[in-house]
Amino acid sequence: MARMVMMQHQTHPCFSILTSTLSGFNGASLHSQVRQQQQTPLPREALHVTASNEKKNPVMAATQFAVPRRNAMALILSSYIFSDFGFRNTALAQQSVGFREYIDTFDGYSFKYPQNWIQVRGAGADIFYRDPYVLDENVSVELSSPSSSRYKSVEDLGPPKEAGRKVLRQYLTEFMSTRLGVRRESNILSTSSRVADDGRLYYLVEVNIKSFANNNELAVMPKDRVVNLEWDRRYLSVLGVENNRLYELRLQTPENVFVEEENDLRQVIDSFRVNKVSA
């Protein structure tokens, strides 16, 4: 997610008018006008200044300090357009991303996801959505088989801390690599439980996993094997039980993206619900 807000370049409705208006407002024409005014001698009356209470003709006063109408209109339109355009861009950049809701009535669960994320089929999960631009950012749902599981409550996993250790072990097992010089660092950030508005108990587990790898895994000398950080990700799992099955919503995102999009990603996590399926 990436919360990435797409901003398409749109031509302001007044730009066409402004372009034609500004066509005469350029440096060359302005310079020629200034030179012409400098070369034209002023009448002697214009140099004579007197203090008087007599009202002057407004037309005469305007003529003595006149700005071409096209140039004045160009300045007015440009200041309005660019100030209005900049204000709307700022407001658009600050608004939160919208969401869509995915409801699986067959397996019995639902959750919300960012509206610009796309579904990926064949990813191995029951459902999988990812950010089209930040490829490491995705959300998926996995559930146990109805024939081999007999869960009555999420508490069957033990307390939240014990469930968190199980979730982390599962992540590390899935990320095992056969490459030489690959090392993973993991840490359980938090574990908690909550009762949602549907009256069901859910566990929330947050972990961080970093992957390191050598830039030259076949090098003989240790100095030639420089260890670099491959990726640094936050994993959030929500666990719930219904229909004798264990449901897990997984959200994966790079740590730097999570800092920027935490509010939106928390909404995804908090929206996960498991539902009773009619036989």
mmCIF file of C-alpha atoms in Angstrom:
data_model
loop_
_atom_site.group_PDB
_atom_site.id
_atom_site.type_symbol
_atom_site.label_atom_id
_atom_site.label_comp_id
_atom_site.label_asym_id
_atom_site.label_seq_id
_atom_site.Cartn_x
_atom_site.Cartn_y
_atom_site.Cartn_z
ATOM 1 C CA MET A 1 0.000 0.000 0.000
ATOM 2 C CA ALA A 2 1.812 1.665 -1.013
ATOM 3 C CA ARG A 3 0.035 4.339 0.721
ATOM 4 C CA MET A 4 0.508 5.466 -2.558
ATOM 5 C CA VAL A 5 -1.894 8.088 -3.815
ATOM 6 C CA MET A 6 -1.940 8.341 -7.594
ATOM 7 C CA MET A 7 -2.228 11.852 -8.955
ATOM 8 C CA GLN A 8 -2.897 12.095 -12.663
ATOM 9 C CA HIS A 9 -1.835 15.272 -14.454
ATOM 10 C CA GLN A 10 -4.975 17.101 -15.526
ATOM 11 C CA THR A 11 -5.048 20.362 -17.401
ATOM 12 C CA HIS A 12 -6.797 23.050 -15.423
ATOM 13 C CA PRO A 13 -9.881 24.326 -17.268
ATOM 14 C CA CYS A 14 -8.448 27.846 -17.194
ATOM 15 C CA PHE A 15 -4.999 26.901 -18.547
ATOM 16 C CA SER A 16 -6.104 27.180 -22.190
ATOM 17 C CA ILE A 17 -7.387 30.706 -21.555
ATOM 18 C CA LEU A 18 -4.277 31.593 -19.549
ATOM 19 C CA THR A 19 -1.963 30.290 -22.292
ATOM 20 C CA SER A 20 -3.547 32.466 -24.944
ATOM 21 C CA THR A 21 -3.668 35.432 -22.581
ATOM 22 C CA LEU A 22 -0.037 35.090 -21.580
ATOM 23 C CA SER A 23 1.084 34.824 -25.188
ATOM 24 C CA GLY A 24 1.410 38.569 -25.317
ATOM 25 C CA PHE A 25 2.943 38.818 -21.871
ATOM 26 C CA ASN A 26 6.591 37.978 -22.469
ATOM 27 C CA GLY A 27 9.928 39.524 -21.878
ATOM 28 C CA ALA A 28 10.449 40.741 -25.428
ATOM 29 C CA SER A 29 7.157 42.587 -25.734
ATOM 30 C CA LEU A 30 7.448 44.056 -22.254
ATOM 31 C CA HIS A 31 10.984 45.223 -22.994
ATOM 32 C CA SER A 32 9.932 46.871 -26.227
ATOM 33 C CA GLN A 33 7.043 48.616 -24.453
ATOM 34 C CA VAL A 34 9.386 49.916 -21.751
ATOM 35 C CA ARG A 35 11.873 51.194 -24.349
ATOM 36 C CA GLN A 36 9.146 52.884 -26.330
ATOM 37 C CA GLN A 37 7.849 54.602 -23.181
ATOM 38 C CA GLN A 38 11.378 55.660 -22.243
ATOM 39 C CA GLN A 39 12.037 57.111 -25.693
ATOM 40 C CA THR A 40 8.737 59.021 -25.846
ATOM 41 C CA PRO A 41 9.201 62.371 -24.133
ATOM 42 C CA LEU A 42 6.699 63.172 -21.469
ATOM 43 C CA PRO A 43 4.606 66.300 -21.877
ATOM 44 C CA ARG A 44 5.572 69.226 -19.733
ATOM 45 C CA GLU A 45 2.267 69.071 -17.940
ATOM 46 C CA ALA A 46 3.029 65.568 -16.724
ATOM 47 C CA LEU A 47 6.178 66.822 -14.968
ATOM 48 C CA HIS A 48 4.377 69.589 -13.127
ATOM 49 C CA VAL A 49 3.199 68.473 -9.693
ATOM 50 C CA THR A 50 1.028 70.719 -7.570
ATOM 51 C CA ALA A 51 -0.854 70.251 -4.342
ATOM 52 C CA SER A 52 -4.519 70.859 -4.910
ATOM 53 C CA ASN A 53 -7.844 69.785 -3.431
ATOM 54 C CA GLU A 54 -9.401 69.769 -6.851
ATOM 55 C CA LYS A 55 -10.680 66.359 -7.898
ATOM 56 C CA LYS A 56 -8.778 64.867 -10.798
ATOM 57 C CA ASN A 57 -10.381 63.116 -13.689
ATOM 58 C CA PRO A 58 -10.165 59.346 -12.872
ATOM 59 C CA VAL A 59 -9.772 58.542 -16.538
ATOM 60 C CA MET A 60 -6.765 60.829 -16.819
ATOM 61 C CA ALA A 61 -5.188 59.366 -13.657
ATOM 62 C CA ALA A 62 -5.630 55.822 -14.891
ATOM 63 C CA THR A 63 -4.131 56.752 -18.246
ATOM 64 C CA GLN A 64 -0.964 58.111 -16.674
ATOM 65 C CA PHE A 65 -0.296 54.807 -14.843
ATOM 66 C CA ALA A 66 -1.889 52.289 -17.167
ATOM 67 C CA VAL A 67 -1.124 48.539 -17.356
ATOM 68 C CA PRO A 68 -2.204 46.720 -20.521
ATOM 69 C CA ARG A 69 -5.470 44.908 -19.861
ATOM 70 C CA ARG A 70 -4.210 41.583 -21.237
ATOM 71 C CA ASN A 71 -1.176 41.639 -18.922
ATOM 72 C CA ALA A 72 -3.275 42.522 -15.899
ATOM 73 C CA MET A 73 -5.752 39.735 -16.645
ATOM 74 C CA ALA A 74 -2.875 37.302 -17.061
ATOM 75 C CA LEU A 75 -1.472 38.177 -13.647
ATOM 76 C CA ILE A 76 -4.857 37.866 -11.967
ATOM 77 C CA LEU A 77 -5.690 34.530 -13.606
ATOM 78 C CA SER A 78 -2.252 33.032 -12.940
ATOM 79 C CA SER A 79 -2.291 33.945 -9.241
ATOM 80 C CA TYR A 80 -5.782 32.475 -8.825
ATOM 81 C CA ILE A 81 -5.150 29.304 -10.796
ATOM 82 C CA PHE A 82 -1.842 28.356 -9.220
ATOM 83 C CA SER A 83 -2.959 29.143 -5.673
ATOM 84 C CA ASP A 84 -6.145 27.110 -6.143
ATOM 85 C CA PHE A 85 -4.309 24.259 -7.857
ATOM 86 C CA GLY A 86 -1.668 24.049 -5.122
ATOM 87 C CA PHE A 87 -4.324 24.024 -2.380
ATOM 88 C CA ARG A 88 -6.244 21.161 -3.981
ATOM 89 C CA ASN A 89 -3.072 19.124 -4.490
ATOM 90 C CA THR A 90 -2.180 19.493 -0.814
ATOM 91 C CA ALA A 91 -5.653 18.387 0.252
ATOM 92 C CA LEU A 92 -5.517 15.410 -2.095
ATOM 93 C CA ALA A 93 -2.149 14.280 -0.783
ATOM 94 C CA GLN A 94 -3.371 14.369 2.818
ATOM 95 C CA GLN A 95 -6.594 12.444 2.392
ATOM 96 C CA SER A 96 -6.697 8.806 3.496
ATOM 97 C CA VAL A 97 -6.921 5.897 1.099
ATOM 98 C CA GLY A 98 -10.322 4.318 0.485
ATOM 99 C CA PHE A 99 -11.185 0.695 1.197
ATOM 100 C CA ARG A 100 -13.132 -2.152 -0.340
ATOM 101 C CA GLU A 101 -14.553 -5.084 1.611
ATOM 102 C CA TYR A 102 -13.967 -8.694 0.705
ATOM 103 C CA ILE A 103 -16.641 -11.116 1.968
ATOM 104 C CA ASP A 104 -16.256 -14.873 1.640
ATOM 105 C CA THR A 105 -19.626 -16.406 2.456
ATOM 106 C CA PHE A 106 -18.449 -19.921 1.584
ATOM 107 C CA ASP A 107 -15.531 -20.104 4.034
ATOM 108 C CA GLY A 108 -16.911 -17.540 6.453
ATOM 109 C CA TYR A 109 -14.694 -14.459 6.807
ATOM 110 C CA SER A 110 -14.430 -10.843 5.689
ATOM 111 C CA PHE A 111 -11.964 -7.951 5.787
ATOM 112 C CA LYS A 112 -11.259 -4.587 4.191
ATOM 113 C CA TYR A 113 -8.323 -3.781 1.938
ATOM 114 C CA PRO A 114 -7.064 -0.625 0.152
ATOM 115 C CA GLN A 115 -9.122 0.014 -2.937
ATOM 116 C CA ASN A 116 -6.115 0.338 -5.248
ATOM 117 C CA TRP A 117 -4.691 -3.091 -4.323
ATOM 118 C CA ILE A 118 -5.082 -5.892 -6.856
ATOM 119 C CA GLN A 119 -5.912 -9.559 -6.410
ATOM 120 C CA VAL A 120 -3.210 -12.115 -7.192
ATOM 121 C CA ARG A 121 -4.379 -15.614 -8.029
ATOM 122 C CA GLY A 122 -2.304 -18.720 -7.478
ATOM 123 C CA ALA A 123 -0.421 -17.242 -4.514
ATOM 124 C CA GLY A 124 -1.180 -20.247 -2.278
ATOM 125 C CA ALA A 125 -3.493 -18.438 0.115
ATOM 126 C CA ASP A 126 -7.273 -18.547 0.142
ATOM 127 C CA ILE A 127 -7.290 -14.908 -0.991
ATOM 128 C CA PHE A 128 -4.378 -12.572 -1.736
ATOM 129 C CA TYR A 129 -4.224 -8.839 -2.472
ATOM 130 C CA ARG A 130 -1.128 -6.704 -2.927
ATOM 131 C CA ASP A 131 -0.111 -3.149 -3.631
ATOM 132 C CA PRO A 132 0.510 -2.745 -7.389
ATOM 133 C CA TYR A 133 3.556 -0.550 -6.755
ATOM 134 C CA VAL A 134 5.029 -1.714 -3.429
ATOM 135 C CA LEU A 135 5.294 -5.394 -4.289
ATOM 136 C CA ASP A 136 6.348 -6.406 -0.757
ATOM 137 C CA GLU A 137 3.100 -5.036 0.675
ATOM 138 C CA ASN A 138 0.194 -7.484 0.670
ATOM 139 C CA VAL A 139 -2.622 -9.034 2.664
ATOM 140 C CA SER A 140 -3.821 -12.638 2.588
ATOM 141 C CA VAL A 141 -6.017 -15.084 4.481
ATOM 142 C CA GLU A 142 -5.172 -18.664 5.329
ATOM 143 C CA LEU A 143 -7.387 -21.171 7.128
ATOM 144 C CA SER A 144 -7.061 -24.679 8.414
ATOM 145 C CA SER A 145 -8.700 -27.627 6.741
ATOM 146 C CA PRO A 146 -12.248 -28.334 7.991
ATOM 147 C CA SER A 147 -11.584 -32.072 8.030
ATOM 148 C CA SER A 148 -8.367 -32.000 10.083
ATOM 149 C CA SER A 149 -9.018 -29.228 12.602
ATOM 150 C CA ARG A 150 -11.361 -29.062 15.571
ATOM 151 C CA TYR A 151 -10.766 -25.616 17.025
ATOM 152 C CA LYS A 152 -13.322 -24.337 19.482
ATOM 153 C CA SER A 153 -11.662 -21.050 20.368
ATOM 154 C CA VAL A 154 -8.507 -19.130 19.539
ATOM 155 C CA GLU A 155 -7.487 -19.853 23.116
ATOM 156 C CA ASP A 156 -6.757 -23.405 21.940
ATOM 157 C CA LEU A 157 -3.447 -21.908 20.741
ATOM 158 C CA GLY A 158 -2.589 -20.946 24.301
ATOM 159 C CA PRO A 159 -2.137 -17.382 25.579
ATOM 160 C CA PRO A 160 -1.248 -14.637 23.060
ATOM 161 C CA LYS A 161 2.496 -14.872 23.748
ATOM 162 C CA GLU A 162 2.560 -18.585 23.033
ATOM 163 C CA ALA A 163 0.498 -18.050 19.896
ATOM 164 C CA GLY A 164 2.969 -15.362 18.845
ATOM 165 C CA ARG A 165 5.879 -17.790 19.106
ATOM 166 C CA LYS A 166 3.992 -20.290 16.954
ATOM 167 C CA VAL A 167 3.249 -17.639 14.350
ATOM 168 C CA LEU A 168 6.906 -16.557 14.223
ATOM 169 C CA ARG A 169 8.127 -20.137 13.835
ATOM 170 C CA GLN A 170 5.708 -20.592 10.972
ATOM 171 C CA TYR A 171 6.999 -17.466 9.239
ATOM 172 C CA LEU A 172 10.634 -18.507 9.610
ATOM 173 C CA THR A 173 9.860 -21.989 8.289
ATOM 174 C CA GLU A 174 8.241 -20.520 5.198
ATOM 175 C CA PHE A 175 11.171 -18.149 4.621
ATOM 176 C CA MET A 176 13.887 -20.787 4.888
ATOM 177 C CA SER A 177 16.419 -20.383 2.111
ATOM 178 C CA THR A 178 18.927 -22.778 0.572
ATOM 179 C CA ARG A 179 21.197 -19.947 -0.520
ATOM 180 C CA LEU A 180 24.602 -19.707 1.095
ATOM 181 C CA GLY A 181 25.227 -16.814 3.440
ATOM 182 C CA VAL A 182 21.580 -15.972 4.111
ATOM 183 C CA ARG A 183 20.750 -15.035 7.666
ATOM 184 C CA ARG A 184 17.422 -14.040 9.202
ATOM 185 C CA GLU A 185 16.838 -11.960 12.302
ATOM 186 C CA SER A 186 13.392 -11.973 13.898
ATOM 187 C CA ASN A 187 11.694 -10.346 16.822
ATOM 188 C CA ILE A 188 8.196 -10.519 18.285
ATOM 189 C CA LEU A 189 7.113 -6.899 18.639
ATOM 190 C CA SER A 190 3.792 -7.428 20.395
ATOM 191 C CA THR A 191 1.053 -9.940 21.133
ATOM 192 C CA SER A 192 -2.444 -9.071 22.309
ATOM 193 C CA SER A 193 -6.037 -10.230 22.365
ATOM 194 C CA ARG A 194 -9.312 -8.373 21.904
ATOM 195 C CA VAL A 195 -13.014 -9.019 21.680
ATOM 196 C CA ALA A 196 -14.386 -7.448 18.504
ATOM 197 C CA ASP A 197 -17.837 -6.024 17.903
ATOM 198 C CA ASP A 198 -19.016 -9.474 16.785
ATOM 199 C CA GLY A 199 -18.366 -10.842 20.285
ATOM 200 C CA ARG A 200 -15.527 -13.130 19.165
ATOM 201 C CA LEU A 201 -12.027 -13.287 20.593
ATOM 202 C CA TYR A 202 -9.103 -12.504 18.284
ATOM 203 C CA TYR A 203 -5.334 -12.623 18.754
ATOM 204 C CA LEU A 204 -3.034 -10.028 17.178
ATOM 205 C CA VAL A 205 0.654 -10.836 16.635
ATOM 206 C CA GLU A 206 3.223 -8.396 15.267
ATOM 207 C CA VAL A 207 6.722 -9.508 14.302
ATOM 208 C CA ASN A 208 9.692 -8.031 12.500
ATOM 209 C CA ILE A 209 11.933 -10.113 10.263
ATOM 210 C CA LYS A 210 15.143 -8.954 8.582
ATOM 211 C CA SER A 211 16.982 -10.868 5.887
ATOM 212 C CA PHE A 212 20.743 -10.526 5.353
ATOM 213 C CA ALA A 213 22.792 -12.022 2.536
ATOM 214 C CA ASN A 214 26.374 -11.942 1.280
ATOM 215 C CA ASN A 215 27.057 -10.008 -1.882
ATOM 216 C CA ASN A 216 29.443 -12.751 -2.991
ATOM 217 C CA GLU A 217 28.386 -16.023 -1.417
ATOM 218 C CA LEU A 218 31.064 -18.074 -3.229
ATOM 219 C CA ALA A 219 33.995 -15.891 -2.180
ATOM 220 C CA VAL A 220 36.812 -17.665 -0.348
ATOM 221 C CA MET A 221 38.121 -14.768 1.706
ATOM 222 C CA PRO A 222 35.856 -13.395 4.438
ATOM 223 C CA LYS A 223 36.651 -9.811 3.410
ATOM 224 C CA ASP A 224 35.094 -10.511 0.022
ATOM 225 C CA ARG A 225 31.829 -11.640 1.603
ATOM 226 C CA VAL A 226 30.091 -8.422 2.576
ATOM 227 C CA VAL A 227 26.783 -8.889 4.371
ATOM 228 C CA ASN A 228 23.970 -6.611 3.187
ATOM 229 C CA LEU A 229 20.406 -6.137 4.346
ATOM 230 C CA GLU A 230 18.043 -7.645 1.766
ATOM 231 C CA TRP A 231 14.752 -6.614 3.305
ATOM 232 C CA ASP A 232 13.217 -5.428 6.554
ATOM 233 C CA ARG A 233 9.513 -6.238 6.967
ATOM 234 C CA ARG A 234 6.682 -5.988 9.455
ATOM 235 C CA TYR A 235 4.269 -8.934 9.678
ATOM 236 C CA LEU A 236 0.897 -8.633 11.374
ATOM 237 C CA SER A 237 -1.300 -11.668 11.951
ATOM 238 C CA VAL A 238 -4.867 -11.753 13.222
ATOM 239 C CA LEU A 239 -6.061 -15.144 14.469
ATOM 240 C CA GLY A 240 -9.681 -16.150 14.914
ATOM 241 C CA VAL A 241 -11.659 -19.368 15.234
ATOM 242 C CA GLU A 242 -15.078 -20.242 13.815
ATOM 243 C CA ASN A 243 -16.667 -23.269 12.136
ATOM 244 C CA ASN A 244 -14.074 -25.447 13.942
ATOM 245 C CA ARG A 245 -11.372 -23.806 11.807
ATOM 246 C CA LEU A 246 -8.441 -21.505 12.531
ATOM 247 C CA TYR A 247 -8.441 -18.345 10.400
ATOM 248 C CA GLU A 248 -5.379 -16.140 9.976
ATOM 249 C CA LEU A 249 -5.227 -12.808 8.217
ATOM 250 C CA ARG A 250 -1.647 -11.890 7.329
ATOM 251 C CA LEU A 251 -0.452 -8.429 6.436
ATOM 252 C CA GLN A 252 3.086 -7.914 5.167
ATOM 253 C CA THR A 253 4.734 -4.539 4.572
ATOM 254 C CA PRO A 254 8.242 -3.053 4.544
ATOM 255 C CA GLU A 255 9.062 -1.341 7.829
ATOM 256 C CA ASN A 256 9.589 2.069 6.229
ATOM 257 C CA VAL A 257 6.203 1.828 4.485
ATOM 258 C CA PHE A 258 4.492 0.732 7.683
ATOM 259 C CA VAL A 259 5.610 3.929 9.413
ATOM 260 C CA GLU A 260 3.932 6.010 6.692
ATOM 261 C CA GLU A 261 0.757 3.927 6.311
ATOM 262 C CA GLU A 262 0.221 2.598 9.805
ATOM 263 C CA ASN A 263 -3.233 4.142 10.274
ATOM 264 C CA ASP A 264 -4.597 2.605 7.072
ATOM 265 C CA LEU A 265 -2.959 -0.763 7.711
ATOM 266 C CA ARG A 266 -4.392 -0.856 11.225
ATOM 267 C CA GLN A 267 -7.834 -0.436 9.718
ATOM 268 C CA VAL A 268 -7.234 -3.494 7.554
ATOM 269 C CA ILE A 269 -6.184 -5.514 10.596
ATOM 270 C CA ASP A 270 -9.100 -4.336 12.725
ATOM 271 C CA SER A 271 -11.648 -5.134 9.987
ATOM 272 C CA PHE A 272 -10.991 -8.896 9.947
ATOM 273 C CA ARG A 273 -14.005 -10.976 11.038
ATOM 274 C CA VAL A 274 -14.830 -14.675 10.998
ATOM 275 C CA ASN A 275 -18.444 -15.683 10.384
ATOM 276 C CA LYS A 276 -20.603 -18.698 10.990
ATOM 277 C CA VAL A 277 -21.213 -20.767 7.867
ATOM 278 C CA SER A 278 -24.583 -22.426 7.538
ATOM 279 C CA ALA A 279 -24.408 -26.159 6.928
#
